[in-house]
Coordinates of C-alpha atoms in Angstrom, one line a residue:
M1 CA 45.6 36.4 238.8
K2 CA 49.1 35.0 238.3
R3 CA 47.7 31.5 238.1
I4 CA 45.2 32.5 235.4
F5 CA 47.9 34.2 233.4
A6 CA 50.1 31.2 233.7
L7 CA 47.3 28.9 232.7
L8 CA 46.5 31.1 229.7
L9 CA 50.2 31.2 228.7
L10 CA 50.3 27.4 229.0
L11 CA 47.2 27.0 226.8
W12 CA 48.6 29.4 224.2
A13 CA 51.8 27.4 224.1
F14 CA 49.9 24.2 223.7
A15 CA 47.8 25.6 220.9
T16 CA 50.8 27.0 219.1
T17 CA 52.6 23.6 219.3
A18 CA 49.5 21.7 218.1
T19 CA 49.0 24.1 215.2
A20 CA 52.7 23.8 214.2
Q21 CA 52.4 20.0 214.1
E22 CA 49.3 20.1 211.9
S23 CA 51.3 21.2 208.8
I24 CA 54.9 21.4 207.6
R25 CA 55.9 23.7 204.7
V26 CA 58.5 22.7 202.2
R27 CA 59.8 24.5 199.1
I28 CA 60.6 22.7 195.8
R29 CA 63.2 24.8 194.0
T30 CA 63.2 23.9 190.3
E31 CA 64.9 25.3 187.3
V32 CA 61.7 27.1 186.3
G33 CA 60.7 28.5 189.7
N34 CA 59.6 27.5 193.2
I35 CA 56.7 25.4 194.4
D36 CA 55.7 25.8 198.1
I37 CA 53.9 22.8 199.6
E38 CA 52.0 22.3 202.9
L39 CA 52.3 18.8 204.3
Y40 CA 49.7 17.2 206.6
P41 CA 51.6 14.9 209.1
A42 CA 48.5 14.6 211.4
R43 CA 46.5 13.1 208.6
A44 CA 49.1 11.2 206.6
P45 CA 51.9 10.6 209.1
G46 CA 53.6 7.7 207.4
T47 CA 53.7 9.3 204.0
V48 CA 54.9 12.7 205.2
E49 CA 57.6 11.0 207.3
N50 CA 58.7 9.0 204.3
F51 CA 58.8 12.1 202.0
L52 CA 60.7 14.1 204.7
R53 CA 63.4 11.3 205.0
Y54 CA 64.2 11.8 201.3
V55 CA 64.0 15.6 201.7
D56 CA 66.3 15.7 204.8
G57 CA 68.7 13.2 203.1
G58 CA 69.1 15.5 200.1
F59 CA 67.8 12.8 197.7
Y60 CA 65.9 15.3 195.6
E61 CA 68.9 17.6 195.0
G62 CA 69.6 16.9 191.3
G63 CA 66.2 15.1 191.0
R64 CA 63.8 16.0 188.3
F65 CA 60.2 16.4 187.1
H66 CA 60.3 13.7 184.4
R67 CA 56.6 13.1 183.6
T68 CA 53.7 15.2 182.4
V69 CA 50.3 13.7 182.1
K70 CA 47.8 15.8 180.0
L71 CA 44.4 15.1 178.6
D72 CA 45.9 14.6 175.1
N73 CA 48.8 12.2 175.9
Q74 CA 46.9 9.2 177.4
P75 CA 45.7 7.2 174.4
N76 CA 45.6 3.9 176.2
N77 CA 43.7 5.1 179.3
D78 CA 39.9 5.3 179.7
V79 CA 40.2 7.4 182.8
L80 CA 42.2 10.6 182.1
I81 CA 44.1 12.6 184.7
E82 CA 46.4 15.6 184.8
V83 CA 49.6 15.4 186.9
I84 CA 53.3 16.1 186.8
Q85 CA 55.6 13.5 188.4
A86 CA 59.1 13.9 190.0
G87 CA 61.7 11.7 191.4
V88 CA 64.9 11.8 193.3
N89 CA 68.4 12.3 191.8
P90 CA 68.8 9.3 189.4
D91 CA 72.3 8.6 190.8
R92 CA 70.7 8.0 194.3
R93 CA 67.6 6.1 193.2
W94 CA 68.9 2.8 194.6
E95 CA 70.0 4.3 198.0
G96 CA 66.4 4.9 199.1
F97 CA 64.2 3.4 201.7
D98 CA 61.8 0.4 201.8
P99 CA 58.3 0.9 200.3
I100 CA 55.7 2.3 202.7
P101 CA 52.1 1.3 203.5
L102 CA 49.5 3.1 201.5
E103 CA 47.6 5.7 203.5
R104 CA 44.3 5.6 201.6
T105 CA 42.3 8.8 201.1
N106 CA 39.2 7.2 202.7
V107 CA 41.2 7.1 206.0
T108 CA 43.1 10.4 205.8
G109 CA 40.3 12.5 204.4
L110 CA 42.7 14.1 202.0
R111 CA 41.7 14.3 198.3
H112 CA 43.4 14.6 195.0
E113 CA 42.3 18.2 194.4
D114 CA 44.0 20.9 192.3
G115 CA 47.5 21.2 193.7
A116 CA 47.5 18.0 195.9
I117 CA 50.8 16.3 196.3
S118 CA 50.8 12.5 196.4
M119 CA 53.0 9.5 196.2
A120 CA 53.4 7.6 193.0
R121 CA 53.0 3.8 193.2
G122 CA 52.5 0.6 191.3
G123 CA 50.7 -1.8 193.6
P124 CA 49.4 -1.0 197.1
D125 CA 52.2 -0.6 199.7
S126 CA 54.8 0.0 197.0
A127 CA 55.5 3.8 197.1
R128 CA 59.0 4.9 197.7
S129 CA 60.1 8.4 196.6
D130 CA 58.4 9.5 193.4
I131 CA 55.8 12.2 193.9
F132 CA 53.2 13.8 191.7
I133 CA 51.2 17.0 191.8
C134 CA 47.6 17.2 190.6
I135 CA 46.4 19.8 188.1
E136 CA 42.7 20.3 188.6
D137 CA 40.7 17.9 190.8
Q138 CA 41.5 14.3 190.2
P139 CA 38.9 12.2 192.1
S140 CA 39.8 9.0 190.1
L141 CA 43.1 9.0 192.1
D142 CA 41.2 8.8 195.5
F143 CA 40.3 5.5 197.2
G144 CA 37.5 3.9 195.1
G145 CA 38.6 5.8 192.0
D146 CA 39.0 3.9 188.8
R147 CA 42.4 5.2 187.5
N148 CA 44.1 2.3 189.1
A149 CA 42.5 -1.1 188.6
D150 CA 42.9 -2.1 192.3
G151 CA 40.7 0.9 193.4
Q152 CA 42.9 1.7 196.3
G153 CA 43.9 5.1 195.1
F154 CA 47.0 7.0 196.0
A155 CA 48.3 8.6 199.2
A156 CA 47.7 12.4 199.0
F157 CA 49.7 14.0 201.8
G158 CA 49.8 17.8 201.1
K159 CA 48.9 20.6 198.8
V160 CA 50.6 23.4 196.8
V161 CA 50.1 26.7 198.6
D162 CA 52.2 28.8 196.2
G163 CA 53.6 28.1 192.8
M164 CA 50.8 26.5 190.8
D165 CA 51.9 28.7 187.9
V166 CA 55.2 26.7 188.0
V167 CA 53.3 23.4 188.2
R168 CA 51.3 24.4 185.1
A169 CA 54.5 25.5 183.3
I170 CA 56.1 22.1 183.9
Q171 CA 53.0 20.3 182.7
A172 CA 53.1 22.4 179.5
A173 CA 56.8 21.9 178.9
P174 CA 58.0 19.9 175.8
A175 CA 57.4 16.2 176.1
D176 CA 57.7 12.9 174.1
A177 CA 54.5 11.2 175.0
Q178 CA 54.5 11.6 178.8
S179 CA 58.3 12.0 179.2
L180 CA 59.4 15.6 179.7
T181 CA 62.2 16.4 177.1
P182 CA 64.3 17.5 178.8
P183 CA 63.2 16.8 182.4
V184 CA 62.8 19.9 184.6
G185 CA 65.6 19.8 187.2
I186 CA 65.0 20.0 190.9
I187 CA 67.6 22.1 192.6
S188 CA 66.5 21.2 196.1
I189 CA 63.5 20.5 198.4
E190 CA 63.9 22.1 201.8
R191 CA 61.8 22.6 204.9
L192 CA 60.6 26.2 205.4
Q193 CA 59.6 25.6 209.1

């Protein structure tokens, strides 16, 4: 009986550890409210690790949401999207890490759905620290999507689990074209678990 109990205890401990590693929660504290995000390190390990290096290093303290992309402010784009974009503290922008390899959505299985968090990039393998959050589903940002001419998509790595009202408020804030005026300040991004 003791062996069965010990085995069950061991299995429970393993299951608890495995579940804990499947997601990591972080809170983005902004001037207008909090956004809680669940990250998926088992599915996008390199992207989550990169993001957490910036989080743990305090790079986002004093950072800001600086860009809002709405259906009515993309006059030069055939494929329209809705996102808000944030970056690290501008004073620390050049202290960051090397660009990371692109973890494509056709490999991770993550999609740019409503509330998805993803890494901003220019070309493939160029993402560093800027992040964006999707408002509504944005399949054109997935691998094979046509928002970016290279068709490689962007690296989704988590999802908003609380605070989409804050995301939508940031998207609706005053802007000059796609630049938020003023930017919405990030107080901190911190791990919750």
